[in-house]
Amino acid sequence: MESGSYFVSWLHPFKEQKLIVVGSQGMTVFDDVSKEKLFLYPHKIEWKNGKIPVAQKADYQVIPTEPREPLKEELKHFIQCVKERKRPLLTGMRD
């Protein structure tokens, strides 16, 4: 089953900037407001008697990240590609 949702509001009283990706072996949370940005929650669902779902929760793990600005990094890469006449990592074109 695949699903997705998003909520955007400049009037929302709380500053939240999170991206949550849920998979069959756990979930990853990116929290741009937190000091630590990326977390892995290795939660799983086990099926008892093949019928009853039971959550198997585990402690989260912090995934280390470098404190860089994505747009600045993308622009630096673009400028480098123009100067060196190289193809960028992402072109927007299908190969």
PDB file of C-alpha atoms in Angstrom:
ATOM      1  CA  MET A   1       0.000   0.000   0.000  1.00  0.00           C
ATOM      2  CA  GLU A   2       1.373   3.375  -0.978  1.00  0.00           C
ATOM      3  CA  SER A   3       0.127   6.683   0.300  1.00  0.00           C
ATOM      4  CA  GLY A   4       1.337  10.174   0.946  1.00  0.00           C
ATOM      5  CA  SER A   5       0.126  13.402   2.435  1.00  0.00           C
ATOM      6  CA  TYR A   6       1.353  16.894   3.089  1.00  0.00           C
ATOM      7  CA  PHE A   7       0.175  19.923   5.026  1.00  0.00           C
ATOM      8  CA  VAL A   8       1.312  23.479   4.336  1.00  0.00           C
ATOM      9  CA  SER A   9       0.188  26.603   6.164  1.00  0.00           C
ATOM     10  CA  TRP A  10       1.932  29.872   6.928  1.00  0.00           C
ATOM     11  CA  LEU A  11      -0.685  30.437   9.627  1.00  0.00           C
ATOM     12  CA  HIS A  12       0.062  27.219  11.527  1.00  0.00           C
ATOM     13  CA  PRO A  13       1.089  28.169  15.104  1.00  0.00           C
ATOM     14  CA  PHE A  14       4.005  25.671  15.259  1.00  0.00           C
ATOM     15  CA  LYS A  15       7.146  25.669  13.138  1.00  0.00           C
ATOM     16  CA  GLU A  16       7.544  22.121  11.896  1.00  0.00           C
ATOM     17  CA  GLN A  17       9.672  21.090   8.975  1.00  0.00           C
ATOM     18  CA  LYS A  18       9.648  17.299   8.835  1.00  0.00           C
ATOM     19  CA  LEU A  19       9.811  14.670   6.167  1.00  0.00           C
ATOM     20  CA  ILE A  20       8.869  11.147   7.239  1.00  0.00           C
ATOM     21  CA  VAL A  21       9.422   8.123   5.018  1.00  0.00           C
ATOM     22  CA  VAL A  22       7.854   4.872   6.226  1.00  0.00           C
ATOM     23  CA  GLY A  23       8.942   1.509   4.856  1.00  0.00           C
ATOM     24  CA  SER A  24       8.543  -2.147   5.704  1.00  0.00           C
ATOM     25  CA  GLN A  25      11.765  -2.236   7.774  1.00  0.00           C
ATOM     26  CA  GLY A  26      11.330   1.046   9.649  1.00  0.00           C
ATOM     27  CA  MET A  27      11.049   4.754   9.053  1.00  0.00           C
ATOM     28  CA  THR A  28      13.345   7.707   8.529  1.00  0.00           C
ATOM     29  CA  VAL A  29      12.580  11.183   9.833  1.00  0.00           C
ATOM     30  CA  PHE A  30      14.225  14.396   8.618  1.00  0.00           C
ATOM     31  CA  ASP A  31      13.541  17.213  11.104  1.00  0.00           C
ATOM     32  CA  ASP A  32      14.945  20.526   9.910  1.00  0.00           C
ATOM     33  CA  VAL A  33      14.124  22.282  13.206  1.00  0.00           C
ATOM     34  CA  SER A  34      15.992  19.779  15.403  1.00  0.00           C
ATOM     35  CA  LYS A  35      19.722  20.026  16.233  1.00  0.00           C
ATOM     36  CA  GLU A  36      20.170  16.466  14.944  1.00  0.00           C
ATOM     37  CA  LYS A  37      18.518  16.371  11.520  1.00  0.00           C
ATOM     38  CA  LEU A  38      18.130  12.729  10.483  1.00  0.00           C
ATOM     39  CA  PHE A  39      16.761   9.812  12.496  1.00  0.00           C
ATOM     40  CA  LEU A  40      16.202   6.127  11.747  1.00  0.00           C
ATOM     41  CA  TYR A  41      13.447   4.308  13.616  1.00  0.00           C
ATOM     42  CA  PRO A  42      13.861   0.548  12.942  1.00  0.00           C
ATOM     43  CA  HIS A  43      10.256  -0.266  13.906  1.00  0.00           C
ATOM     44  CA  LYS A  44       8.642  -3.363  12.425  1.00  0.00           C
ATOM     45  CA  ILE A  45       5.262  -5.058  12.372  1.00  0.00           C
ATOM     46  CA  GLU A  46       5.064  -8.732  13.272  1.00  0.00           C
ATOM     47  CA  TRP A  47       1.961 -10.744  12.507  1.00  0.00           C
ATOM     48  CA  LYS A  48       0.808 -13.062  15.315  1.00  0.00           C
ATOM     49  CA  ASN A  49      -0.970 -16.140  13.990  1.00  0.00           C
ATOM     50  CA  GLY A  50      -0.841 -14.485  10.579  1.00  0.00           C
ATOM     51  CA  LYS A  51      -3.766 -12.244  11.568  1.00  0.00           C
ATOM     52  CA  ILE A  52      -2.894  -9.806  14.364  1.00  0.00           C
ATOM     53  CA  PRO A  53      -0.393  -6.980  13.725  1.00  0.00           C
ATOM     54  CA  VAL A  54       1.924  -6.276  16.672  1.00  0.00           C
ATOM     55  CA  ALA A  55       4.252  -3.257  16.611  1.00  0.00           C
ATOM     56  CA  GLN A  56       7.893  -4.001  17.425  1.00  0.00           C
ATOM     57  CA  LYS A  57       9.301  -0.605  18.368  1.00  0.00           C
ATOM     58  CA  ALA A  58      13.028   0.026  18.727  1.00  0.00           C
ATOM     59  CA  ASP A  59      15.168   2.954  19.863  1.00  0.00           C
ATOM     60  CA  TYR A  60      15.899   5.504  17.177  1.00  0.00           C
ATOM     61  CA  GLN A  61      19.367   6.032  15.757  1.00  0.00           C
ATOM     62  CA  VAL A  62      20.788   9.419  14.793  1.00  0.00           C
ATOM     63  CA  ILE A  63      22.234   9.442  11.285  1.00  0.00           C
ATOM     64  CA  PRO A  64      25.084  11.974  11.127  1.00  0.00           C
ATOM     65  CA  THR A  65      24.761  14.743   8.545  1.00  0.00           C
ATOM     66  CA  GLU A  66      26.926  17.679   7.547  1.00  0.00           C
ATOM     67  CA  PRO A  67      25.477  21.135   8.298  1.00  0.00           C
ATOM     68  CA  ARG A  68      25.338  22.460   4.731  1.00  0.00           C
ATOM     69  CA  GLU A  69      22.764  24.498   2.829  1.00  0.00           C
ATOM     70  CA  PRO A  70      21.344  22.380  -0.030  1.00  0.00           C
ATOM     71  CA  LEU A  71      20.592  25.279  -2.390  1.00  0.00           C
ATOM     72  CA  LYS A  72      24.066  26.770  -1.883  1.00  0.00           C
ATOM     73  CA  GLU A  73      25.659  23.364  -2.605  1.00  0.00           C
ATOM     74  CA  GLU A  74      23.524  22.924  -5.733  1.00  0.00           C
ATOM     75  CA  LEU A  75      24.517  26.364  -7.034  1.00  0.00           C
ATOM     76  CA  LYS A  76      28.214  25.721  -6.338  1.00  0.00           C
ATOM     77  CA  HIS A  77      27.961  22.460  -8.290  1.00  0.00           C
ATOM     78  CA  PHE A  78      26.187  24.225 -11.179  1.00  0.00           C
ATOM     79  CA  ILE A  79      28.841  26.957 -11.372  1.00  0.00           C
ATOM     80  CA  GLN A  80      31.618  24.351 -11.285  1.00  0.00           C
ATOM     81  CA  CYS A  81      29.959  22.434 -14.150  1.00  0.00           C
ATOM     82  CA  VAL A  82      29.652  25.597 -16.232  1.00  0.00           C
ATOM     83  CA  LYS A  83      33.294  26.571 -15.629  1.00  0.00           C
ATOM     84  CA  GLU A  84      34.615  23.073 -16.373  1.00  0.00           C
ATOM     85  CA  ARG A  85      32.052  22.304 -19.093  1.00  0.00           C
ATOM     86  CA  LYS A  86      30.979  19.137 -17.259  1.00  0.00           C
ATOM     87  CA  ARG A  87      27.593  17.493 -17.153  1.00  0.00           C
ATOM     88  CA  PRO A  88      25.833  18.037 -13.783  1.00  0.00           C
ATOM     89  CA  LEU A  89      24.927  15.095 -11.567  1.00  0.00           C
ATOM     90  CA  LEU A  90      21.225  15.834 -12.112  1.00  0.00           C
ATOM     91  CA  THR A  91      20.168  17.256 -15.463  1.00  0.00           C
ATOM     92  CA  GLY A  92      16.401  16.988 -15.303  1.00  0.00           C
ATOM     93  CA  MET A  93      16.539  14.924 -18.504  1.00  0.00           C
ATOM     94  CA  ARG A  94      15.792  11.234 -18.817  1.00  0.00           C
ATOM     95  CA  ASP A  95      18.735   9.115 -19.854  1.00  0.00           C
TER      96      ASP A  95
END
